[in-house]
Short mmCIF file of C-alpha atoms and ligand atoms in Angstrom, two decimals:
data_model
loop_
_atom_site.label_atom_id
_atom_site.label_comp_id
_atom_site.label_asym_id
_atom_site.label_seq_id
_atom_site.Cartn_x
_atom_site.Cartn_y
_atom_site.Cartn_z
CA MET A 78 22.48 14.55 8.68
CA GLU A 79 21.76 12.78 5.40
CA GLN A 80 18.79 13.82 3.34
CA VAL A 81 15.81 13.17 5.58
CA VAL A 82 12.63 11.76 4.02
CA VAL A 83 9.12 11.36 5.47
CA GLY A 84 6.61 8.62 4.69
CA LEU A 85 3.09 9.80 5.52
CA ASP A 86 0.37 7.16 5.76
CA ILE A 87 -3.02 8.84 6.12
CA GLY A 88 -5.17 5.83 6.99
CA THR A 89 -8.84 5.55 7.89
CA THR A 90 -8.12 4.89 11.57
CA LYS A 91 -4.66 6.40 12.11
CA THR A 92 -2.22 8.80 10.48
CA CYS A 93 1.35 7.71 10.73
CA ALA A 94 4.54 9.61 9.90
CA VAL A 95 7.89 7.84 9.55
CA ILE A 96 11.07 9.90 9.29
CA GLY A 97 14.26 8.30 8.04
CA TYR A 98 17.30 8.50 5.82
CA LEU A 99 19.85 6.38 4.06
CA ASN A 100 22.77 5.81 6.47
CA GLU A 101 26.45 5.48 5.57
CA ASN A 102 26.06 1.69 5.20
CA GLY A 103 23.34 2.16 2.61
CA GLN A 104 20.64 1.02 5.04
CA ILE A 105 17.34 2.76 5.71
CA GLU A 106 17.61 4.27 9.17
CA ILE A 107 14.31 5.00 10.90
CA ALA A 108 14.87 8.14 13.00
CA GLY A 109 11.39 8.99 14.24
CA VAL A 110 7.76 7.89 14.11
CA GLY A 111 4.48 9.51 15.08
CA ILE A 112 0.95 8.17 15.14
CA ALA A 113 -2.27 10.15 15.57
CA PRO A 114 -5.87 8.96 15.29
CA SER A 115 -7.53 9.85 11.95
CA ARG A 116 -10.97 11.44 12.05
CA GLY A 117 -11.35 12.83 8.56
CA LEU A 118 -11.48 9.69 6.40
CA LYS A 119 -14.00 7.12 5.32
CA ASN A 120 -12.84 3.94 3.59
CA GLY A 121 -9.44 5.48 2.83
CA ILE A 122 -10.88 8.67 1.31
CA ILE A 123 -10.73 12.15 2.86
CA VAL A 124 -14.17 13.43 3.84
CA ASN A 125 -13.08 16.19 6.23
CA ILE A 126 -9.99 18.26 5.43
CA ASP A 127 -9.60 20.07 8.78
CA ASN A 128 -9.69 16.84 10.79
CA THR A 129 -7.20 15.27 8.39
CA VAL A 130 -4.91 18.30 8.70
CA SER A 131 -4.89 17.99 12.52
CA SER A 132 -3.91 14.32 12.32
CA ILE A 133 -1.13 15.09 9.82
CA VAL A 134 0.26 17.90 11.98
CA LYS A 135 0.13 15.80 15.14
CA SER A 136 1.77 12.70 13.64
CA ILE A 137 4.56 14.65 11.94
CA GLU A 138 5.23 16.78 15.05
CA ASP A 139 5.64 13.63 17.14
CA ALA A 140 7.93 12.05 14.56
CA GLU A 141 10.01 15.25 14.34
CA LEU A 142 10.38 15.36 18.08
CA MET A 143 11.64 11.80 18.14
CA ALA A 144 13.98 12.32 15.19
CA GLY A 145 15.25 15.67 16.47
CA CYS A 146 14.84 17.39 13.13
CA GLU A 147 12.27 19.35 11.16
CA VAL A 148 10.88 18.22 7.85
CA SER A 149 9.14 20.00 5.01
CA SER A 150 8.46 17.52 2.26
CA VAL A 151 6.53 14.25 2.59
CA PHE A 152 5.77 11.18 0.47
CA VAL A 153 2.12 10.40 0.95
CA GLY A 154 0.08 7.26 0.32
CA VAL A 155 -3.14 7.21 -1.69
CA THR A 156 -5.84 4.53 -1.57
CA GLY A 157 -9.62 4.17 -1.63
CA GLN A 158 -12.04 2.59 -4.03
CA HIS A 159 -11.54 5.43 -6.52
CA VAL A 160 -8.06 4.07 -7.27
CA LYS A 161 -8.08 1.66 -10.21
CA GLY A 162 -5.34 -0.37 -11.85
CA GLU A 163 -5.40 -1.59 -15.42
CA ASN A 164 -2.97 -3.20 -17.82
CA SER A 165 -2.04 -1.63 -21.11
CA ARG A 166 0.50 -2.15 -23.92
CA GLY A 167 2.34 0.11 -26.28
CA VAL A 168 4.35 -0.58 -29.44
CA VAL A 169 6.90 1.59 -31.26
CA ALA A 170 9.31 1.08 -34.14
CA VAL A 171 12.99 1.29 -33.24
CA ALA A 172 13.70 4.04 -35.72
CA ASN A 173 17.28 5.10 -34.99
CA ARG A 174 20.05 4.37 -37.46
CA ASN A 175 21.65 1.33 -35.83
CA ARG A 176 18.32 -0.09 -34.59
CA THR A 177 19.46 -0.15 -30.98
CA ILE A 178 17.14 0.47 -28.05
CA THR A 179 18.10 3.53 -26.00
CA PRO A 180 16.31 5.34 -23.15
CA ILE A 181 14.61 7.45 -25.85
CA GLU A 182 12.83 4.38 -27.27
CA ILE A 183 11.87 3.30 -23.75
CA LYS A 184 10.35 6.69 -23.09
CA ARG A 185 8.43 6.56 -26.39
CA VAL A 186 7.06 3.08 -25.82
CA ILE A 187 5.95 3.88 -22.26
CA GLU A 188 4.23 7.00 -23.58
CA ALA A 189 2.51 4.87 -26.21
CA ALA A 190 1.39 2.39 -23.54
CA GLN A 191 -0.16 5.10 -21.40
CA ALA A 192 -2.06 6.61 -24.29
CA VAL A 193 -5.24 4.99 -23.00
CA VAL A 194 -8.31 7.12 -22.64
CA ILE A 195 -8.33 8.53 -19.13
CA PRO A 196 -11.62 10.26 -18.22
CA MET A 197 -11.40 14.00 -17.47
CA ASP A 198 -12.08 13.48 -13.78
CA ARG A 199 -9.22 11.00 -13.26
CA GLU A 200 -5.45 11.31 -12.99
CA ILE A 201 -2.60 8.91 -13.54
CA ILE A 202 -0.83 8.04 -10.27
CA HIS A 203 1.66 5.46 -11.61
CA VAL A 204 2.74 3.87 -14.84
CA LEU A 205 4.55 0.69 -13.79
CA SER A 206 6.35 -1.23 -16.45
CA LYS A 207 6.06 -5.01 -16.29
CA GLU A 208 8.07 -6.26 -19.21
CA PHE A 209 9.21 -5.47 -22.72
CA SER A 210 9.26 -7.43 -25.94
CA VAL A 211 11.77 -6.85 -28.71
CA ASP A 212 10.53 -8.23 -32.05
CA ASP A 213 9.38 -11.75 -31.10
CA GLN A 214 11.39 -12.04 -27.90
CA THR A 215 9.11 -11.56 -24.88
CA GLY A 216 9.74 -11.24 -21.13
CA ILE A 217 12.63 -8.76 -21.32
CA LYS A 218 13.20 -6.68 -18.18
CA ASP A 219 15.79 -4.20 -19.46
CA PRO A 220 15.98 -3.90 -23.24
CA ILE A 221 18.45 -0.97 -23.36
CA GLY A 222 21.30 -1.78 -25.75
CA MET A 223 19.41 -4.57 -27.52
CA SER A 224 18.92 -4.54 -31.28
CA GLY A 225 15.52 -4.84 -32.88
CA VAL A 226 12.92 -3.20 -35.08
CA ARG A 227 9.86 -3.37 -32.84
CA LEU A 228 9.72 -2.55 -29.13
CA GLU A 229 6.67 -3.39 -27.10
CA ALA A 230 5.95 -2.49 -23.45
CA GLU A 231 3.43 -3.93 -21.05
CA VAL A 232 2.49 -1.57 -18.22
CA HIS A 233 0.17 -1.40 -15.24
CA ILE A 234 -1.47 2.02 -15.02
CA ILE A 235 -2.89 3.21 -11.71
CA THR A 236 -5.35 6.10 -11.81
CA GLY A 237 -7.40 7.88 -9.19
CA SER A 238 -10.21 10.41 -8.95
CA SER A 239 -8.87 13.96 -9.33
CA THR A 240 -11.08 15.23 -6.53
CA SER A 241 -9.80 12.69 -4.00
CA ILE A 242 -6.20 13.32 -5.06
CA GLN A 243 -6.68 17.08 -4.78
CA ASN A 244 -8.19 16.73 -1.29
CA LEU A 245 -5.18 14.70 -0.20
CA LEU A 246 -2.79 17.28 -1.63
CA LYS A 247 -4.79 20.11 -0.09
CA SER A 248 -4.67 18.48 3.35
CA VAL A 249 -0.89 17.97 3.17
CA ASN A 250 -0.34 21.57 2.04
CA LYS A 251 -2.74 23.00 4.61
CA ALA A 252 -0.82 21.13 7.30
CA GLY A 253 2.24 23.09 6.11
CA PHE A 254 4.07 20.41 4.11
CA HIS A 255 5.09 19.96 0.52
CA CYS A 256 4.06 16.74 -1.19
CA GLY A 257 7.20 15.13 -2.63
CA ASP A 258 4.99 12.63 -4.35
CA MET A 259 1.91 10.47 -3.99
CA ILE A 260 2.26 6.69 -3.96
CA PHE A 261 -0.47 4.06 -4.25
CA SER A 262 -0.54 2.64 -0.69
CA PRO A 263 -0.17 -1.12 -1.39
CA LEU A 264 2.77 -0.41 -3.65
CA ALA A 265 4.44 1.22 -0.66
CA SER A 266 3.43 -1.61 1.72
CA SER A 267 5.00 -4.09 -0.74
CA GLU A 268 8.18 -2.05 -0.75
CA ALA A 269 8.42 -2.54 3.03
CA THR A 270 7.38 -6.16 3.39
CA LEU A 271 8.10 -8.20 0.24
CA SER A 272 11.44 -9.55 -0.93
CA ARG A 273 12.53 -9.31 -4.55
CA ASP A 274 12.45 -13.13 -4.70
CA GLU A 275 8.79 -13.18 -3.70
CA ARG A 276 7.92 -10.62 -6.34
CA ASP A 277 9.81 -12.62 -8.95
CA LEU A 278 8.15 -15.89 -7.94
CA GLY A 279 4.68 -14.37 -7.86
CA VAL A 280 2.97 -13.07 -4.73
CA ALA A 281 -0.11 -11.15 -3.64
CA LEU A 282 0.07 -8.55 -0.90
CA VAL A 283 -3.16 -7.92 1.00
CA ASP A 284 -3.18 -4.84 3.26
CA ILE A 285 -6.16 -5.13 5.62
CA GLY A 286 -6.64 -1.67 7.12
CA GLY A 287 -9.50 -0.16 9.07
CA GLY A 288 -11.68 0.95 6.17
CA THR A 289 -10.00 -0.55 3.11
CA THR A 290 -8.39 -3.78 2.03
CA ASP A 291 -5.83 -3.26 -0.71
CA VAL A 292 -4.75 -6.07 -3.03
CA ILE A 293 -1.70 -6.02 -5.29
CA VAL A 294 -0.43 -8.94 -7.35
CA TYR A 295 3.18 -9.33 -8.52
CA VAL A 296 4.22 -11.69 -11.28
CA GLU A 297 7.80 -11.96 -12.54
CA GLY A 298 8.81 -8.93 -10.51
CA GLY A 299 6.16 -6.54 -11.88
CA VAL A 300 2.69 -5.45 -10.81
CA SER A 301 0.10 -7.44 -12.69
CA TYR A 302 -3.10 -6.50 -10.88
CA SER A 303 -4.27 -4.11 -8.17
CA SER A 304 -7.56 -3.35 -6.50
CA VAL A 305 -9.00 -1.59 -3.44
CA LEU A 306 -11.95 -2.97 -1.46
CA SER A 307 -14.01 -0.81 0.92
CA ILE A 308 -13.93 -3.24 3.81
CA GLY A 309 -11.61 -3.67 6.79
CA GLY A 310 -11.18 -3.96 10.54
CA ILE A 311 -13.83 -1.34 11.30
CA HIS A 312 -16.46 -3.74 9.98
CA VAL A 313 -15.26 -6.39 12.42
CA THR A 314 -15.50 -3.90 15.30
CA ASN A 315 -19.03 -2.89 14.24
CA ASP A 316 -20.12 -6.53 14.18
CA ILE A 317 -18.76 -7.05 17.71
CA SER A 318 -20.45 -3.90 18.96
CA ILE A 319 -23.82 -5.03 17.61
CA GLY A 320 -23.37 -8.72 18.44
CA LEU A 321 -22.34 -8.15 22.05
CA ARG A 322 -24.40 -4.96 22.55
CA THR A 323 -21.33 -3.08 23.72
CA PRO A 324 -20.09 0.44 22.72
CA LEU A 325 -17.75 0.72 19.71
CA ASP A 326 -14.70 1.67 21.74
CA SER A 327 -15.02 -1.33 24.03
CA ALA A 328 -15.75 -3.56 21.02
CA GLU A 329 -12.43 -2.33 19.58
CA VAL A 330 -10.59 -3.15 22.83
CA ILE A 331 -12.21 -6.59 23.09
CA LYS A 332 -11.39 -7.32 19.45
CA LYS A 333 -7.69 -6.53 19.88
CA LYS A 334 -7.41 -8.35 23.20
CA TYR A 335 -9.50 -11.49 22.68
CA GLY A 336 -10.53 -11.53 19.03
CA CYS A 337 -9.87 -14.55 16.83
CA GLY A 338 -10.75 -15.09 13.19
CA VAL A 339 -11.30 -18.86 13.48
CA VAL A 340 -13.64 -20.39 16.11
CA ASP A 341 -11.90 -23.80 16.14
CA LEU A 342 -8.63 -22.29 17.35
CA ILE A 343 -10.16 -21.46 20.73
CA ASP A 344 -10.55 -23.72 23.73
CA ALA A 345 -14.28 -24.25 24.30
CA SER A 346 -13.99 -23.52 28.04
CA GLU A 347 -12.22 -20.13 27.73
CA THR A 348 -14.29 -17.14 28.92
CA ILE A 349 -13.88 -13.33 28.71
CA GLU A 350 -15.44 -10.31 30.42
CA VAL A 351 -17.44 -7.84 28.34
CA PRO A 352 -18.60 -4.40 29.56
CA SER A 353 -22.28 -3.65 28.87
CA VAL A 354 -23.99 -0.42 27.85
CA GLY A 355 -26.06 1.75 30.19
CA GLY A 356 -24.15 1.16 33.39
CA ARG A 357 -25.18 -2.49 33.70
CA ALA A 358 -22.75 -4.98 35.19
CA PRO A 359 -20.16 -6.55 32.91
CA ARG A 360 -20.95 -10.02 31.54
CA ARG A 361 -18.85 -13.13 31.08
CA LEU A 362 -19.08 -15.04 27.86
CA PHE A 363 -17.27 -17.80 26.06
CA ARG A 364 -14.43 -16.54 23.90
CA GLN A 365 -15.75 -18.82 21.17
CA GLU A 366 -18.94 -16.69 21.09
CA LEU A 367 -16.79 -13.67 20.20
CA ALA A 368 -15.02 -15.65 17.52
CA GLN A 369 -18.40 -16.71 16.12
CA ILE A 370 -19.09 -13.04 15.45
CA ILE A 371 -15.66 -12.35 13.96
CA GLU A 372 -15.15 -15.44 11.81
CA PRO A 373 -17.86 -14.79 9.20
CA ARG A 374 -16.58 -11.24 8.63
CA MET A 375 -12.96 -12.38 8.33
CA ILE A 376 -14.05 -15.07 5.88
CA GLU A 377 -16.08 -12.49 3.94
CA ILE A 378 -13.04 -10.19 3.66
CA MET A 379 -10.86 -13.09 2.50
CA GLU A 380 -13.51 -14.23 0.00
CA MET A 381 -13.70 -10.74 -1.46
CA VAL A 382 -9.91 -10.78 -1.79
CA ASP A 383 -10.09 -14.23 -3.37
CA GLN A 384 -12.49 -12.88 -6.00
CA GLU A 385 -9.87 -10.25 -6.84
CA LEU A 386 -7.14 -12.89 -7.06
CA LEU A 387 -9.30 -14.91 -9.43
CA ARG A 388 -10.07 -11.77 -11.46
CA SER A 389 -6.33 -11.14 -11.78
CA GLY A 390 -6.04 -14.45 -13.60
CA LYS A 391 -2.78 -15.10 -11.75
CA LYS A 392 -3.90 -16.91 -8.61
CA ASP A 393 -2.60 -20.27 -9.82
CA ILE A 394 0.92 -19.00 -10.44
CA LEU A 395 1.57 -17.17 -7.16
CA ALA A 396 4.40 -19.46 -6.05
CA ALA A 397 5.29 -17.25 -3.07
CA GLY A 398 1.70 -17.29 -1.81
CA ILE A 399 -0.09 -14.47 -0.02
CA VAL A 400 1.33 -11.88 2.36
CA LEU A 401 -1.11 -10.18 4.74
CA THR A 402 -0.27 -6.87 6.34
CA GLY A 403 -2.03 -3.81 7.87
CA GLY A 404 -3.70 -3.76 11.30
CA GLY A 405 -6.32 -6.32 10.27
CA SER A 406 -3.63 -8.95 9.79
CA MET A 407 -2.84 -8.74 13.51
CA MET A 408 -6.05 -10.51 14.41
CA GLU A 409 -5.31 -13.93 15.89
CA GLY A 410 -6.23 -16.57 13.34
CA ALA A 411 -6.06 -14.18 10.36
CA VAL A 412 -3.50 -16.42 8.64
CA ASP A 413 -5.61 -19.55 9.29
CA ALA A 414 -8.76 -17.89 7.97
CA ALA A 415 -6.87 -16.72 4.88
CA GLU A 416 -5.30 -20.12 4.22
CA ARG A 417 -8.70 -21.78 4.40
CA VAL A 418 -10.17 -19.42 1.82
CA PHE A 419 -7.20 -19.05 -0.53
CA ASN A 420 -6.00 -22.62 -0.16
CA MET A 421 -2.41 -21.51 -0.41
CA PRO A 422 0.42 -20.50 1.95
CA VAL A 423 -0.09 -17.22 3.82
CA ARG A 424 2.26 -15.22 6.05
CA VAL A 425 2.05 -11.87 7.85
CA GLY A 426 4.39 -9.17 6.51
CA VAL A 427 6.10 -6.51 8.63
CA PRO A 428 8.65 -3.90 7.50
CA VAL A 429 12.05 -5.49 6.84
CA GLU A 430 15.54 -4.31 5.92
CA VAL A 431 15.51 -1.22 8.12
CA SER A 432 17.71 -0.12 10.99
CA GLY A 433 17.38 2.51 13.72
CA LEU A 434 13.97 2.25 15.36
CA LYS A 435 13.58 -1.19 13.86
CA ASP A 436 11.73 -2.74 16.78
CA VAL A 437 9.20 0.08 16.93
CA VAL A 438 8.18 -0.29 13.28
CA SER A 439 8.28 -4.09 13.24
CA THR A 440 4.50 -4.43 13.10
CA PRO A 441 2.00 -4.65 10.22
CA LEU A 442 0.66 -1.23 11.30
CA TYR A 443 3.84 0.41 9.99
CA SER A 444 4.13 -1.43 6.66
CA ASN A 445 2.57 1.42 4.76
CA GLY A 446 4.45 4.27 6.49
CA VAL A 447 7.84 2.54 6.24
CA GLY A 448 7.11 1.60 2.61
CA LEU A 449 6.34 5.21 1.76
CA LEU A 450 9.62 6.22 3.39
CA LYS A 451 11.55 3.58 1.42
CA TYR A 452 9.88 4.56 -1.81
CA GLY A 453 10.53 8.23 -1.06
CA ILE A 454 14.22 7.62 -0.36
CA ARG A 455 14.69 5.73 -3.61
CA MET A 456 12.82 8.37 -5.54
CA SER A 457 14.84 11.20 -3.96
CA GLN A 458 18.05 9.39 -4.84
CA PHE A 459 16.90 8.90 -8.39
CA ARG A 460 15.92 12.55 -8.69
CA SER A 461 19.20 13.83 -7.35
CA LYS A 462 21.06 11.66 -9.86
CA LYS A 463 19.03 13.15 -12.70
CA SER A 464 19.16 16.87 -13.40
CA ARG A 465 17.26 18.75 -10.74
CA PRO A 466 13.57 19.14 -11.44
CA GLY A 467 13.42 22.51 -9.67
CA LYS A 468 10.35 23.47 -7.71
CA GLY A 469 7.82 22.15 -10.20
CA SER A 470 4.29 21.14 -9.36
CA ILE A 471 3.54 17.54 -8.47
CA ASN A 472 2.37 16.92 -12.02
CA SER A 473 5.55 18.07 -13.68
CA LEU A 474 7.56 15.97 -11.21
CA LYS A 475 5.39 13.01 -12.00
CA ASP A 476 5.69 13.38 -15.74
CA LYS A 477 9.40 13.94 -15.95
CA PHE A 478 10.83 11.83 -13.22
CA LYS A 479 8.46 9.51 -11.48
CA ARG A 480 7.47 7.56 -14.57
CA PHE A 481 11.01 7.31 -15.75
CA PHE A 482 12.01 6.05 -12.32
CA GLU A 483 9.29 3.44 -12.27
CA GLU A 484 10.31 1.95 -15.58
CA TYR A 485 13.26 0.52 -13.72
CA LEU A 486 11.68 -0.40 -10.42
N1 LIG B 675 -4.21 -6.75 17.44
C1 LIG B 675 -5.20 -6.52 16.57
N2 LIG B 675 -6.13 -7.45 16.34
C2 LIG B 675 -7.14 -7.23 15.49
N3 LIG B 675 -7.31 -6.09 14.78
C3 LIG B 675 -6.40 -5.13 14.97
C4 LIG B 675 -5.30 -5.28 15.85
N4 LIG B 675 -4.56 -4.15 15.82
C5 LIG B 675 -5.19 -3.33 14.95
N5 LIG B 675 -6.29 -3.90 14.44
C6 LIG B 675 -7.25 -3.32 13.49
O1 LIG B 675 -6.59 -2.84 12.35
C7 LIG B 675 -7.30 -1.72 11.80
C8 LIG B 675 -6.34 -0.60 11.55
O2 LIG B 675 -5.34 -1.03 10.66
P1 LIG B 675 -4.44 0.02 9.88
O3 LIG B 675 -3.78 0.93 10.85
O4 LIG B 675 -3.59 -0.76 8.96
O5 LIG B 675 -5.58 0.81 9.08
P2 LIG B 675 -5.56 2.28 8.46
O6 LIG B 675 -4.32 2.44 7.68
O7 LIG B 675 -5.85 3.30 9.49
O8 LIG B 675 -6.84 2.20 7.51
P3 LIG B 675 -6.93 2.05 5.91
O9 LIG B 675 -5.66 1.46 5.43
O10 LIG B 675 -8.11 1.16 5.71
O11 LIG B 675 -7.20 3.42 5.40
C9 LIG B 675 -8.34 -1.34 12.81
O12 LIG B 675 -9.63 -1.75 12.38
C10 LIG B 675 -7.92 -2.11 14.07
O13 LIG B 675 -9.02 -2.49 14.86
MG1 LIG B 676 -3.66 1.75 5.78
#
């Protein structure tokens, strides 16, 4: 078989492993998937290593069984409010004899751009290049071979808390796997759901999970803004549980079955049955009453996202609109609620451009896992084209290869 890669999405509500490879037609073939409930995370961050390890083992075992192969190395997603994105620029003189930009100048300018002060307790996860300028010419995507005296790079740097990153790494290792690399979750979800055209036109991806909502903004093909909010589908379930005085697990079932993010979309006469606590008989209520509980929370989530879009300073130029993904986007009326708040076109994104178990992964729940797989495949290809990095630690891999790879994403 081709080189098999694993995308491992350790989410707040579920851990999901996606095994795949690049087939002979150059397509990403999904060979196996596994999902296990997560019990060791809060708002995207690991709070219990042993519980996280069990979910990792279970999800990968299931995916291996389906794929009929064993895996050892995984590409894992990282999110949570500790992850921060910021823009930075670097400038260098093109000092070689014929004043031509080569990969050496690119490396120098990216290094200059990431020379921002990173606190001791934080680590760089990505340095994503947005665009270069050569002398007075701006907006250059690939300056190699161009002549000039001054090279400038604009980058988006994503950092995370060292402790949270270490706990993630520890959990993966304790489960018996090697971490091929760590990828900021919404970057992976974008890889699965967005087209290059959308990224070029300007688009925001919003991944509404159980405990986090991740926002990432693309302008002219590059990442311009990113942010993680500690809110998600779990909050909706909690509201239903309290509002209908029903246990959390039945609130979750009711939400998925009858939930709707916009009251007006529901026929006023439609009723549903709700189980009660303490052995009392189930009750019937209008479905609109359920939506009345859900709508304010959905609107709140969208308003928080809207604040981030405004903070990015790019909301007005997102010609390709907003793409929602993650389990929270599966709520009926999510697109309507989002369109009302953002006042721009919204669609739901699912993994695209994959073959094999395509139908299985064609849901917003798999956007992150499939994205991690895609990212991992591209990164593995890039690494095997370069000289082999050997069995270095994740940091040496990151320094030597990952950043270089991302300059050309
Ligand atoms: N059909 C549905 N309707 C409404 N909500 C849904 C539906 N399916 C799933 N959800 C909600 O989506 C959430 C889980 O989404 P997802 O699997 O993307 O999150 P996660 O990756 O586990 O968490 P996070 O990304 O926040 O760490 C849950 O709150 C779940 O209730
Ligand atoms: Mg998630």
